[in-house]
Amino acid sequence: VDASQLRYTDTASVVSGVQMSTATGAAATAGTHTITASNGLASNYALSYVNGTLTVDKAALTVTANDGRKTYGDADPTLGYTVDASQLRYTDTASVVSGVQMSTATGAAATAGTHTITAANG
């Protein structure tokens, strides 16, 4: 309610029954969605409605590079990752994650020891 449009001693309480809705519901996807107001009542006023915007931020999801092992001189093993399933929402599965690029700077000439495996993008 735009209080500057109210007359005399009227307050926002003269408006009742306004219904707010979005087309997305509780399982709204990340992005922006329209909020619509409708069905309000105010005996001395002709109501007009201005849509709002619901912004849904992406949920955090941890992708962890799997540990690997190889012998000096061998090619790097296939690099993989794990998705923290406890962070997934609704009926989402790990398949919602794609494009993860796995890398290590070692290659076949890696020295013995511990080397970092990196998961990026996705």
Short mmCIF file of N, CA and C in Angstrom, two decimals:
data_model
loop_
_atom_site.label_atom_id
_atom_site.label_comp_id
_atom_site.label_asym_id
_atom_site.label_seq_id
_atom_site.Cartn_x
_atom_site.Cartn_y
_atom_site.Cartn_z
N VAL A 1 0.85 -1.18 0.00
CA VAL A 1 0.00 0.00 0.00
C VAL A 1 0.89 1.23 0.00
N ASP A 2 0.65 2.11 -0.92
CA ASP A 2 1.36 3.39 -0.98
C ASP A 2 0.64 4.36 -0.05
N ALA A 3 1.19 4.58 1.14
CA ALA A 3 0.54 5.39 2.17
C ALA A 3 0.26 6.81 1.70
N SER A 4 1.00 7.32 0.74
CA SER A 4 0.76 8.69 0.26
C SER A 4 -0.57 8.81 -0.48
N GLN A 5 -1.15 7.69 -0.88
CA GLN A 5 -2.43 7.72 -1.59
C GLN A 5 -3.63 7.57 -0.66
N LEU A 6 -3.40 7.33 0.60
CA LEU A 6 -4.50 7.19 1.56
C LEU A 6 -5.05 8.56 1.93
N ARG A 7 -6.33 8.63 2.23
CA ARG A 7 -6.99 9.90 2.54
C ARG A 7 -7.37 9.96 4.02
N TYR A 8 -7.43 11.19 4.51
CA TYR A 8 -7.86 11.48 5.87
C TYR A 8 -6.99 10.70 6.87
N THR A 9 -7.61 9.96 7.74
CA THR A 9 -6.83 9.20 8.75
C THR A 9 -6.74 7.72 8.39
N ASP A 10 -7.05 7.38 7.13
CA ASP A 10 -6.98 5.98 6.72
C ASP A 10 -5.54 5.47 6.83
N THR A 11 -5.45 4.19 7.16
CA THR A 11 -4.15 3.51 7.21
C THR A 11 -4.20 2.31 6.27
N ALA A 12 -3.09 1.64 6.13
CA ALA A 12 -3.02 0.47 5.23
C ALA A 12 -4.02 -0.61 5.63
N SER A 13 -4.52 -0.56 6.85
CA SER A 13 -5.47 -1.58 7.30
C SER A 13 -6.82 -1.51 6.57
N VAL A 14 -7.08 -0.44 5.81
CA VAL A 14 -8.33 -0.37 5.04
C VAL A 14 -8.31 -1.33 3.85
N VAL A 15 -7.14 -1.82 3.51
CA VAL A 15 -7.00 -2.79 2.42
C VAL A 15 -6.95 -4.18 3.03
N SER A 16 -7.76 -5.09 2.50
CA SER A 16 -7.77 -6.46 3.02
C SER A 16 -7.87 -7.45 1.88
N GLY A 17 -7.61 -8.70 2.19
CA GLY A 17 -7.81 -9.79 1.25
C GLY A 17 -6.82 -9.88 0.10
N VAL A 18 -5.76 -9.11 0.13
CA VAL A 18 -4.79 -9.16 -0.98
C VAL A 18 -4.13 -10.54 -0.99
N GLN A 19 -4.11 -11.17 -2.14
CA GLN A 19 -3.46 -12.47 -2.30
C GLN A 19 -2.17 -12.28 -3.09
N MET A 20 -1.08 -12.83 -2.56
CA MET A 20 0.22 -12.74 -3.21
C MET A 20 0.57 -14.12 -3.76
N SER A 21 1.10 -14.14 -4.99
CA SER A 21 1.46 -15.43 -5.57
C SER A 21 2.62 -15.30 -6.53
N THR A 22 3.28 -16.43 -6.73
CA THR A 22 4.28 -16.56 -7.79
C THR A 22 3.95 -17.85 -8.53
N ALA A 23 4.38 -17.96 -9.75
CA ALA A 23 4.12 -19.17 -10.53
C ALA A 23 5.05 -20.30 -10.11
N THR A 24 6.01 -19.99 -9.27
CA THR A 24 7.05 -20.98 -8.96
C THR A 24 6.74 -21.85 -7.76
N GLY A 25 6.07 -21.34 -6.76
CA GLY A 25 5.79 -22.11 -5.56
C GLY A 25 7.03 -22.33 -4.72
N ALA A 26 6.96 -23.28 -3.81
CA ALA A 26 8.04 -23.52 -2.86
C ALA A 26 9.32 -24.01 -3.53
N ALA A 27 9.21 -24.70 -4.65
CA ALA A 27 10.39 -25.27 -5.32
C ALA A 27 10.90 -24.34 -6.42
N ALA A 28 10.88 -23.05 -6.18
CA ALA A 28 11.31 -22.07 -7.18
C ALA A 28 12.75 -22.31 -7.61
N THR A 29 12.99 -22.25 -8.90
CA THR A 29 14.34 -22.41 -9.42
C THR A 29 15.12 -21.11 -9.24
N ALA A 30 16.44 -21.22 -9.25
CA ALA A 30 17.29 -20.03 -9.10
C ALA A 30 17.01 -19.06 -10.25
N GLY A 31 16.95 -17.78 -9.92
CA GLY A 31 16.68 -16.74 -10.91
C GLY A 31 15.65 -15.77 -10.38
N THR A 32 15.01 -15.04 -11.28
CA THR A 32 13.98 -14.08 -10.87
C THR A 32 12.61 -14.54 -11.34
N HIS A 33 11.62 -14.27 -10.51
CA HIS A 33 10.25 -14.70 -10.78
C HIS A 33 9.31 -13.56 -10.38
N THR A 34 8.20 -13.43 -11.08
CA THR A 34 7.23 -12.37 -10.81
C THR A 34 6.37 -12.71 -9.60
N ILE A 35 6.18 -11.71 -8.74
CA ILE A 35 5.24 -11.81 -7.62
C ILE A 35 4.02 -10.98 -8.04
N THR A 36 2.84 -11.59 -7.95
CA THR A 36 1.61 -10.93 -8.37
C THR A 36 0.68 -10.74 -7.18
N ALA A 37 0.13 -9.54 -7.05
CA ALA A 37 -0.88 -9.24 -6.02
C ALA A 37 -2.24 -9.17 -6.71
N SER A 38 -3.28 -9.66 -6.03
CA SER A 38 -4.62 -9.62 -6.61
C SER A 38 -5.68 -9.74 -5.53
N ASN A 39 -6.92 -9.51 -5.93
CA ASN A 39 -8.12 -9.75 -5.11
C ASN A 39 -8.24 -8.92 -3.84
N GLY A 40 -7.57 -7.79 -3.75
CA GLY A 40 -7.69 -6.95 -2.57
C GLY A 40 -9.01 -6.20 -2.53
N LEU A 41 -9.39 -5.80 -1.34
CA LEU A 41 -10.63 -5.05 -1.13
C LEU A 41 -10.32 -3.78 -0.34
N ALA A 42 -10.93 -2.68 -0.73
CA ALA A 42 -10.85 -1.42 0.02
C ALA A 42 -12.08 -0.62 -0.39
N SER A 43 -13.01 -0.44 0.53
CA SER A 43 -14.32 0.12 0.17
C SER A 43 -14.28 1.50 -0.47
N ASN A 44 -13.34 2.34 -0.14
CA ASN A 44 -13.31 3.69 -0.69
C ASN A 44 -12.20 3.91 -1.72
N TYR A 45 -11.59 2.85 -2.17
CA TYR A 45 -10.45 2.99 -3.08
C TYR A 45 -10.56 2.01 -4.25
N ALA A 46 -10.11 2.45 -5.42
CA ALA A 46 -9.97 1.57 -6.59
C ALA A 46 -8.52 1.09 -6.57
N LEU A 47 -8.33 -0.17 -6.28
CA LEU A 47 -6.97 -0.70 -6.13
C LEU A 47 -6.32 -0.96 -7.48
N SER A 48 -5.05 -0.65 -7.57
CA SER A 48 -4.24 -1.07 -8.72
C SER A 48 -3.06 -1.84 -8.15
N TYR A 49 -2.55 -2.76 -8.92
CA TYR A 49 -1.50 -3.66 -8.44
C TYR A 49 -0.23 -3.47 -9.24
N VAL A 50 0.89 -3.53 -8.55
CA VAL A 50 2.20 -3.45 -9.19
C VAL A 50 2.93 -4.74 -8.84
N ASN A 51 3.37 -5.47 -9.86
CA ASN A 51 4.08 -6.73 -9.63
C ASN A 51 5.41 -6.49 -8.93
N GLY A 52 5.84 -7.48 -8.19
CA GLY A 52 7.15 -7.47 -7.55
C GLY A 52 8.03 -8.55 -8.15
N THR A 53 9.23 -8.67 -7.65
CA THR A 53 10.17 -9.67 -8.15
C THR A 53 10.69 -10.52 -7.00
N LEU A 54 10.60 -11.82 -7.15
CA LEU A 54 11.18 -12.77 -6.21
C LEU A 54 12.51 -13.21 -6.79
N THR A 55 13.60 -12.95 -6.07
CA THR A 55 14.92 -13.39 -6.51
C THR A 55 15.31 -14.60 -5.69
N VAL A 56 15.56 -15.72 -6.37
CA VAL A 56 15.97 -16.96 -5.71
C VAL A 56 17.44 -17.17 -6.00
N ASP A 57 18.26 -17.14 -4.95
CA ASP A 57 19.70 -17.36 -5.11
C ASP A 57 19.99 -18.85 -5.23
N LYS A 58 21.08 -19.17 -5.91
CA LYS A 58 21.50 -20.57 -6.02
C LYS A 58 21.88 -21.09 -4.64
N ALA A 59 21.53 -22.34 -4.36
CA ALA A 59 21.91 -22.98 -3.11
C ALA A 59 23.38 -23.41 -3.20
N ALA A 60 24.05 -23.39 -2.07
CA ALA A 60 25.45 -23.84 -2.03
C ALA A 60 25.50 -25.35 -2.23
N LEU A 61 26.48 -25.81 -2.96
CA LEU A 61 26.68 -27.24 -3.18
C LEU A 61 28.17 -27.50 -3.28
N THR A 62 28.68 -28.38 -2.43
CA THR A 62 30.11 -28.66 -2.38
C THR A 62 30.46 -29.83 -3.29
N VAL A 63 31.44 -29.60 -4.17
CA VAL A 63 31.99 -30.64 -5.04
C VAL A 63 33.42 -30.87 -4.58
N THR A 64 33.74 -32.10 -4.19
CA THR A 64 35.06 -32.42 -3.65
C THR A 64 35.81 -33.34 -4.60
N ALA A 65 37.04 -32.97 -4.93
CA ALA A 65 37.89 -33.83 -5.76
C ALA A 65 38.20 -35.11 -4.99
N ASN A 66 38.04 -36.25 -5.65
CA ASN A 66 38.38 -37.53 -5.01
C ASN A 66 39.89 -37.68 -4.94
N ASP A 67 40.37 -38.30 -3.87
CA ASP A 67 41.80 -38.59 -3.76
C ASP A 67 42.17 -39.63 -4.81
N GLY A 68 43.41 -39.64 -5.22
CA GLY A 68 43.90 -40.61 -6.19
C GLY A 68 45.25 -41.15 -5.75
N ARG A 69 45.72 -42.16 -6.47
CA ARG A 69 47.01 -42.75 -6.14
C ARG A 69 47.62 -43.29 -7.43
N LYS A 70 48.93 -43.14 -7.56
CA LYS A 70 49.63 -43.71 -8.71
C LYS A 70 51.07 -43.98 -8.31
N THR A 71 51.77 -44.70 -9.15
CA THR A 71 53.19 -45.00 -8.95
C THR A 71 54.00 -44.07 -9.84
N TYR A 72 55.13 -43.61 -9.32
CA TYR A 72 56.03 -42.73 -10.07
C TYR A 72 56.25 -43.30 -11.48
N GLY A 73 56.08 -42.45 -12.49
CA GLY A 73 56.27 -42.84 -13.88
C GLY A 73 55.00 -43.26 -14.58
N ASP A 74 53.97 -43.60 -13.83
CA ASP A 74 52.70 -44.00 -14.45
C ASP A 74 51.90 -42.75 -14.85
N ALA A 75 50.96 -42.96 -15.75
CA ALA A 75 50.03 -41.88 -16.12
C ALA A 75 49.13 -41.57 -14.92
N ASP A 76 48.60 -40.36 -14.90
CA ASP A 76 47.67 -40.01 -13.83
C ASP A 76 46.45 -40.91 -13.88
N PRO A 77 45.87 -41.23 -12.72
CA PRO A 77 44.63 -42.01 -12.71
C PRO A 77 43.47 -41.13 -13.21
N THR A 78 42.36 -41.76 -13.52
CA THR A 78 41.17 -41.00 -13.88
C THR A 78 40.76 -40.18 -12.66
N LEU A 79 40.57 -38.89 -12.87
CA LEU A 79 40.22 -38.00 -11.77
C LEU A 79 38.70 -37.88 -11.67
N GLY A 80 38.20 -37.92 -10.46
CA GLY A 80 36.75 -37.82 -10.26
C GLY A 80 36.41 -36.90 -9.10
N TYR A 81 35.14 -36.76 -8.86
CA TYR A 81 34.68 -35.89 -7.79
C TYR A 81 33.43 -36.47 -7.14
N THR A 82 33.13 -35.96 -5.96
CA THR A 82 31.94 -36.35 -5.22
C THR A 82 31.12 -35.11 -4.90
N VAL A 83 29.81 -35.22 -5.01
CA VAL A 83 28.89 -34.13 -4.68
C VAL A 83 28.33 -34.41 -3.29
N ASP A 84 28.30 -33.40 -2.42
CA ASP A 84 27.75 -33.55 -1.08
C ASP A 84 26.22 -33.64 -1.18
N ALA A 85 25.71 -34.88 -1.22
CA ALA A 85 24.28 -35.11 -1.44
C ALA A 85 23.41 -34.50 -0.36
N SER A 86 23.96 -34.28 0.83
CA SER A 86 23.15 -33.69 1.91
C SER A 86 22.77 -32.24 1.61
N GLN A 87 23.45 -31.62 0.65
CA GLN A 87 23.16 -30.23 0.28
C GLN A 87 22.17 -30.12 -0.88
N LEU A 88 21.81 -31.23 -1.51
CA LEU A 88 20.88 -31.19 -2.63
C LEU A 88 19.47 -30.89 -2.12
N ARG A 89 18.69 -30.19 -2.91
CA ARG A 89 17.33 -29.78 -2.53
C ARG A 89 16.29 -30.59 -3.29
N TYR A 90 15.15 -30.76 -2.63
CA TYR A 90 13.99 -31.42 -3.23
C TYR A 90 14.38 -32.78 -3.77
N THR A 91 14.11 -33.07 -5.03
CA THR A 91 14.43 -34.39 -5.59
C THR A 91 15.69 -34.34 -6.46
N ASP A 92 16.47 -33.25 -6.35
CA ASP A 92 17.69 -33.15 -7.15
C ASP A 92 18.66 -34.28 -6.79
N THR A 93 19.41 -34.72 -7.79
CA THR A 93 20.45 -35.72 -7.60
C THR A 93 21.77 -35.12 -8.07
N ALA A 94 22.86 -35.85 -7.85
CA ALA A 94 24.19 -35.37 -8.25
C ALA A 94 24.26 -35.10 -9.74
N SER A 95 23.34 -35.63 -10.52
CA SER A 95 23.36 -35.42 -11.97
C SER A 95 23.09 -33.96 -12.36
N VAL A 96 22.64 -33.12 -11.41
CA VAL A 96 22.45 -31.70 -11.73
C VAL A 96 23.79 -31.00 -11.90
N VAL A 97 24.87 -31.64 -11.46
CA VAL A 97 26.22 -31.06 -11.60
C VAL A 97 26.81 -31.55 -12.91
N SER A 98 27.30 -30.62 -13.72
CA SER A 98 27.96 -30.99 -14.97
C SER A 98 29.06 -30.00 -15.27
N GLY A 99 29.95 -30.37 -16.15
CA GLY A 99 31.00 -29.47 -16.59
C GLY A 99 32.15 -29.29 -15.62
N VAL A 100 32.23 -30.13 -14.58
CA VAL A 100 33.34 -30.01 -13.63
C VAL A 100 34.62 -30.43 -14.34
N GLN A 101 35.63 -29.59 -14.23
CA GLN A 101 36.93 -29.89 -14.86
C GLN A 101 37.90 -30.30 -13.77
N MET A 102 38.40 -31.51 -13.89
CA MET A 102 39.34 -32.07 -12.92
C MET A 102 40.75 -31.93 -13.48
N SER A 103 41.69 -31.55 -12.62
CA SER A 103 43.07 -31.42 -13.10
C SER A 103 44.06 -31.61 -11.97
N THR A 104 45.27 -31.97 -12.37
CA THR A 104 46.42 -32.02 -11.47
C THR A 104 47.62 -31.63 -12.31
N ALA A 105 48.57 -30.97 -11.72
CA ALA A 105 49.73 -30.48 -12.46
C ALA A 105 50.84 -31.52 -12.56
N THR A 106 50.55 -32.77 -12.25
CA THR A 106 51.62 -33.76 -12.15
C THR A 106 52.01 -34.41 -13.47
N GLY A 107 51.10 -35.11 -14.13
CA GLY A 107 51.45 -35.85 -15.34
C GLY A 107 52.34 -37.04 -15.02
N ALA A 108 52.81 -37.73 -16.05
CA ALA A 108 53.61 -38.95 -15.86
C ALA A 108 54.93 -38.67 -15.15
N ALA A 109 55.45 -37.46 -15.24
CA ALA A 109 56.75 -37.14 -14.64
C ALA A 109 56.63 -36.68 -13.19
N ALA A 110 55.50 -36.88 -12.56
CA ALA A 110 55.30 -36.43 -11.18
C ALA A 110 56.29 -37.09 -10.24
N THR A 111 56.81 -36.31 -9.32
CA THR A 111 57.69 -36.86 -8.30
C THR A 111 56.86 -37.56 -7.24
N ALA A 112 57.49 -38.46 -6.50
CA ALA A 112 56.79 -39.13 -5.40
C ALA A 112 56.37 -38.08 -4.38
N GLY A 113 55.21 -38.24 -3.80
CA GLY A 113 54.73 -37.30 -2.79
C GLY A 113 53.27 -36.96 -3.02
N THR A 114 52.82 -35.94 -2.35
CA THR A 114 51.42 -35.52 -2.42
C THR A 114 51.28 -34.33 -3.36
N HIS A 115 50.29 -34.40 -4.24
CA HIS A 115 50.03 -33.34 -5.21
C HIS A 115 48.54 -32.99 -5.18
N THR A 116 48.23 -31.74 -5.44
CA THR A 116 46.84 -31.26 -5.38
C THR A 116 46.05 -31.68 -6.61
N ILE A 117 44.83 -32.15 -6.38
CA ILE A 117 43.86 -32.40 -7.45
C ILE A 117 42.82 -31.30 -7.34
N THR A 118 42.53 -30.64 -8.45
CA THR A 118 41.63 -29.49 -8.45
C THR A 118 40.34 -29.79 -9.22
N ALA A 119 39.22 -29.42 -8.61
CA ALA A 119 37.92 -29.46 -9.28
C ALA A 119 37.52 -28.01 -9.54
N ALA A 120 37.18 -27.68 -10.79
CA ALA A 120 36.84 -26.29 -11.12
C ALA A 120 35.64 -26.24 -12.05
N ASN A 121 35.04 -25.06 -12.12
CA ASN A 121 33.87 -24.78 -12.97
C ASN A 121 32.70 -25.64 -12.57
N GLY A 122 31.90 -26.06 -13.51
CA GLY A 122 30.75 -26.89 -13.22
C GLY A 122 29.54 -26.12 -12.80
#
